[in-house]
């Protein structure tokens, strides 16, 4: 009887058996895993598979259903938030349009004030020209007429004759 190889003080093999190199397989040992042969030899019953599947489903299904319900609630909340956001955007746009309208009214008031000032100036100019016309007519009558009446009326212009046309 031969001994496979030197043993260590605790009784384990210290190296490869005599006559084997470091890269050579050990006789009697296969390269396959120990569970590989069991899969082929195992006969699986349908009832056991069904029970395992039911157990797996019963373990994970409640959590999955809760997750599904939570996702549905989140989706509904997102829809509500999107609707609310759209409403807020429309309100924001309305506010901006109101600001634009307010700016237009402010600008209209400004231009109206300018027009009122121009009207006042034109009335004042009309009064001055009328006074000058009367003064000239009065002064020329006393000095002896140097101009004809048609010449006197022509220089001041007919557009200021009627103050009602200014309004």
Short mmCIF file of C-alpha atoms in Angstrom, two decimals:
data_model
loop_
_atom_site.label_atom_id
_atom_site.label_comp_id
_atom_site.label_asym_id
_atom_site.label_seq_id
_atom_site.Cartn_x
_atom_site.Cartn_y
_atom_site.Cartn_z
CA UNK A 1 0.00 0.00 0.00
CA UNK A 2 1.36 3.35 -0.93
CA UNK A 3 0.88 6.67 0.81
CA UNK A 4 -0.41 9.47 -1.43
CA UNK A 5 2.08 12.01 -0.22
CA UNK A 6 3.80 13.50 2.72
CA UNK A 7 1.55 14.54 5.56
CA UNK A 8 1.85 17.52 7.79
CA UNK A 9 1.94 17.30 11.55
CA UNK A 10 -1.85 17.79 11.76
CA UNK A 11 -2.58 14.94 9.38
CA UNK A 12 -3.41 16.85 6.18
CA UNK A 13 -1.67 16.28 2.90
CA UNK A 14 1.25 18.65 2.50
CA UNK A 15 1.56 18.54 -1.28
CA UNK A 16 0.57 16.68 -4.37
CA UNK A 17 0.92 12.94 -4.43
CA UNK A 18 4.17 11.44 -5.65
CA UNK A 19 4.56 11.50 -9.37
CA UNK A 20 2.13 14.41 -10.06
CA UNK A 21 3.23 17.79 -11.23
CA UNK A 22 1.77 21.01 -9.94
CA UNK A 23 -0.65 21.50 -12.93
CA UNK A 24 -1.88 17.90 -13.21
CA UNK A 25 -5.32 16.90 -11.89
CA UNK A 26 -5.59 14.75 -8.86
CA UNK A 27 -6.80 11.24 -9.74
CA UNK A 28 -10.34 10.45 -8.58
CA UNK A 29 -11.58 14.04 -8.55
CA UNK A 30 -13.73 15.42 -11.38
CA UNK A 31 -13.82 18.97 -12.74
CA UNK A 32 -17.60 19.28 -12.28
CA UNK A 33 -19.34 20.91 -9.32
CA UNK A 34 -20.86 18.67 -6.69
CA UNK A 35 -24.44 19.95 -7.40
CA UNK A 36 -24.26 19.31 -11.14
CA UNK A 37 -25.31 15.72 -10.97
CA UNK A 38 -28.12 16.41 -8.52
CA UNK A 39 -30.14 18.52 -10.97
CA UNK A 40 -30.43 15.63 -13.38
CA UNK A 41 -31.30 13.12 -10.69
CA UNK A 42 -33.93 15.31 -8.99
CA UNK A 43 -37.50 14.66 -9.98
CA UNK A 44 -39.68 17.68 -9.45
CA UNK A 45 -43.30 17.29 -8.70
CA UNK A 46 -45.77 19.76 -10.21
CA UNK A 47 -47.52 20.20 -6.88
CA UNK A 48 -44.29 21.28 -5.20
CA UNK A 49 -43.58 23.80 -7.97
CA UNK A 50 -47.11 25.18 -7.62
CA UNK A 51 -46.76 25.48 -3.86
CA UNK A 52 -43.41 27.22 -4.18
CA UNK A 53 -44.82 29.66 -6.73
CA UNK A 54 -47.83 30.39 -4.49
CA UNK A 55 -45.55 30.93 -1.53
CA UNK A 56 -43.34 33.28 -3.52
CA UNK A 57 -46.37 35.21 -4.79
CA UNK A 58 -47.95 35.39 -1.34
CA UNK A 59 -44.68 36.76 0.00
CA UNK A 60 -44.12 39.48 -2.65
CA UNK A 61 -47.63 40.20 -3.99
CA UNK A 62 -48.89 42.39 -1.08
CA UNK A 63 -45.84 44.63 -1.34
CA UNK A 64 -46.24 44.85 -5.11
CA UNK A 65 -49.93 45.72 -4.77
CA UNK A 66 -49.14 48.44 -2.22
CA UNK A 67 -46.46 49.80 -4.55
CA UNK A 68 -48.90 49.76 -7.47
CA UNK A 69 -51.50 51.65 -5.43
CA UNK A 70 -48.91 54.18 -4.27
CA UNK A 71 -47.84 54.75 -7.88
CA UNK A 72 -51.46 55.25 -8.93
CA UNK A 73 -51.94 57.82 -6.16
CA UNK A 74 -48.76 59.60 -7.20
CA UNK A 75 -49.94 59.68 -10.80
CA UNK A 76 -53.29 61.15 -9.75
CA UNK A 77 -51.53 63.73 -7.59
CA UNK A 78 -49.30 64.66 -10.52
CA UNK A 79 -52.36 65.18 -12.73
CA UNK A 80 -53.91 67.44 -10.09
CA UNK A 81 -50.65 69.36 -9.74
CA UNK A 82 -50.38 69.80 -13.50
CA UNK A 83 -53.95 71.15 -13.67
CA UNK A 84 -53.24 73.53 -10.81
CA UNK A 85 -50.02 74.66 -12.46
CA UNK A 86 -51.85 75.34 -15.75
CA UNK A 87 -54.43 77.43 -13.87
CA UNK A 88 -51.68 79.40 -12.13
CA UNK A 89 -49.95 80.00 -15.45
CA UNK A 90 -53.18 81.33 -16.97
CA UNK A 91 -53.67 83.62 -13.95
CA UNK A 92 -50.10 84.82 -14.33
CA UNK A 93 -50.71 85.58 -18.01
CA UNK A 94 -53.88 87.47 -17.08
CA UNK A 95 -51.94 89.56 -14.58
CA UNK A 96 -49.36 90.40 -17.21
CA UNK A 97 -52.07 91.35 -19.69
CA UNK A 98 -53.66 93.54 -17.01
CA UNK A 99 -50.28 95.22 -16.49
CA UNK A 100 -50.06 95.83 -20.23
CA UNK A 101 -53.57 97.30 -20.23
CA UNK A 102 -52.68 99.50 -17.24
CA UNK A 103 -49.58 100.71 -19.07
CA UNK A 104 -51.70 101.56 -22.10
CA UNK A 105 -54.16 103.53 -19.97
CA UNK A 106 -51.29 105.38 -18.29
CA UNK A 107 -49.83 106.22 -21.68
CA UNK A 108 -53.28 107.35 -22.93
CA UNK A 109 -53.63 109.66 -19.90
CA UNK A 110 -50.19 111.10 -20.58
CA UNK A 111 -51.03 111.84 -24.22
CA UNK A 112 -54.44 113.24 -23.24
CA UNK A 113 -52.71 115.67 -20.87
CA UNK A 114 -50.36 116.69 -23.69
CA UNK A 115 -53.32 117.30 -25.99
CA UNK A 116 -55.09 119.37 -23.33
CA UNK A 117 -51.93 121.50 -22.95
CA UNK A 118 -51.66 121.97 -26.72
CA UNK A 119 -55.34 122.98 -26.85
CA UNK A 120 -54.78 125.54 -24.07
CA UNK A 121 -51.76 126.96 -25.90
CA UNK A 122 -53.71 127.20 -29.13
CA UNK A 123 -56.59 129.00 -27.39
CA UNK A 124 -54.10 131.38 -25.80
CA UNK A 125 -52.48 132.03 -29.20
CA UNK A 126 -55.92 132.60 -30.71
CA UNK A 127 -56.75 135.15 -28.01
CA UNK A 128 -53.41 136.94 -28.53
CA UNK A 129 -53.87 137.08 -32.28
CA UNK A 130 -57.42 138.33 -31.84
CA UNK A 131 -56.19 141.08 -29.49
CA UNK A 132 -53.43 142.00 -31.91
CA UNK A 133 -55.90 142.07 -34.76
CA UNK A 134 -58.27 144.31 -32.82
CA UNK A 135 -55.40 146.53 -31.75
CA UNK A 136 -54.16 146.82 -35.30
CA UNK A 137 -57.65 147.53 -36.63
CA UNK A 138 -58.15 150.11 -33.90
CA UNK A 139 -54.69 151.65 -34.44
CA UNK A 140 -54.96 151.87 -38.20
CA UNK A 141 -58.38 153.47 -38.02
CA UNK A 142 -57.07 156.24 -35.80
CA UNK A 143 -53.91 156.82 -37.89
CA UNK A 144 -55.57 156.79 -41.22
CA UNK A 145 -55.96 153.57 -43.06
CA UNK A 146 -52.75 152.34 -44.53
CA UNK A 147 -54.05 148.83 -45.30
CA UNK A 148 -57.25 147.59 -46.77
CA UNK A 149 -59.56 145.45 -44.57
CA UNK A 150 -58.93 142.36 -46.70
CA UNK A 151 -55.18 142.64 -46.07
CA UNK A 152 -55.68 142.97 -42.32
CA UNK A 153 -57.73 139.76 -42.00
CA UNK A 154 -55.52 137.72 -44.30
CA UNK A 155 -52.40 137.66 -42.16
CA UNK A 156 -53.88 136.08 -38.97
CA UNK A 157 -55.48 133.07 -40.65
CA UNK A 158 -59.05 131.86 -40.75
CA UNK A 159 -58.55 128.67 -38.71
CA UNK A 160 -58.61 130.56 -35.40
CA UNK A 161 -61.74 132.54 -36.15
CA UNK A 162 -64.15 130.10 -34.45
CA UNK A 163 -63.01 128.89 -30.98
CA UNK A 164 -65.64 126.12 -31.04
CA UNK A 165 -63.73 124.36 -33.81
CA UNK A 166 -60.87 123.77 -31.37
CA UNK A 167 -62.85 121.38 -29.16
#
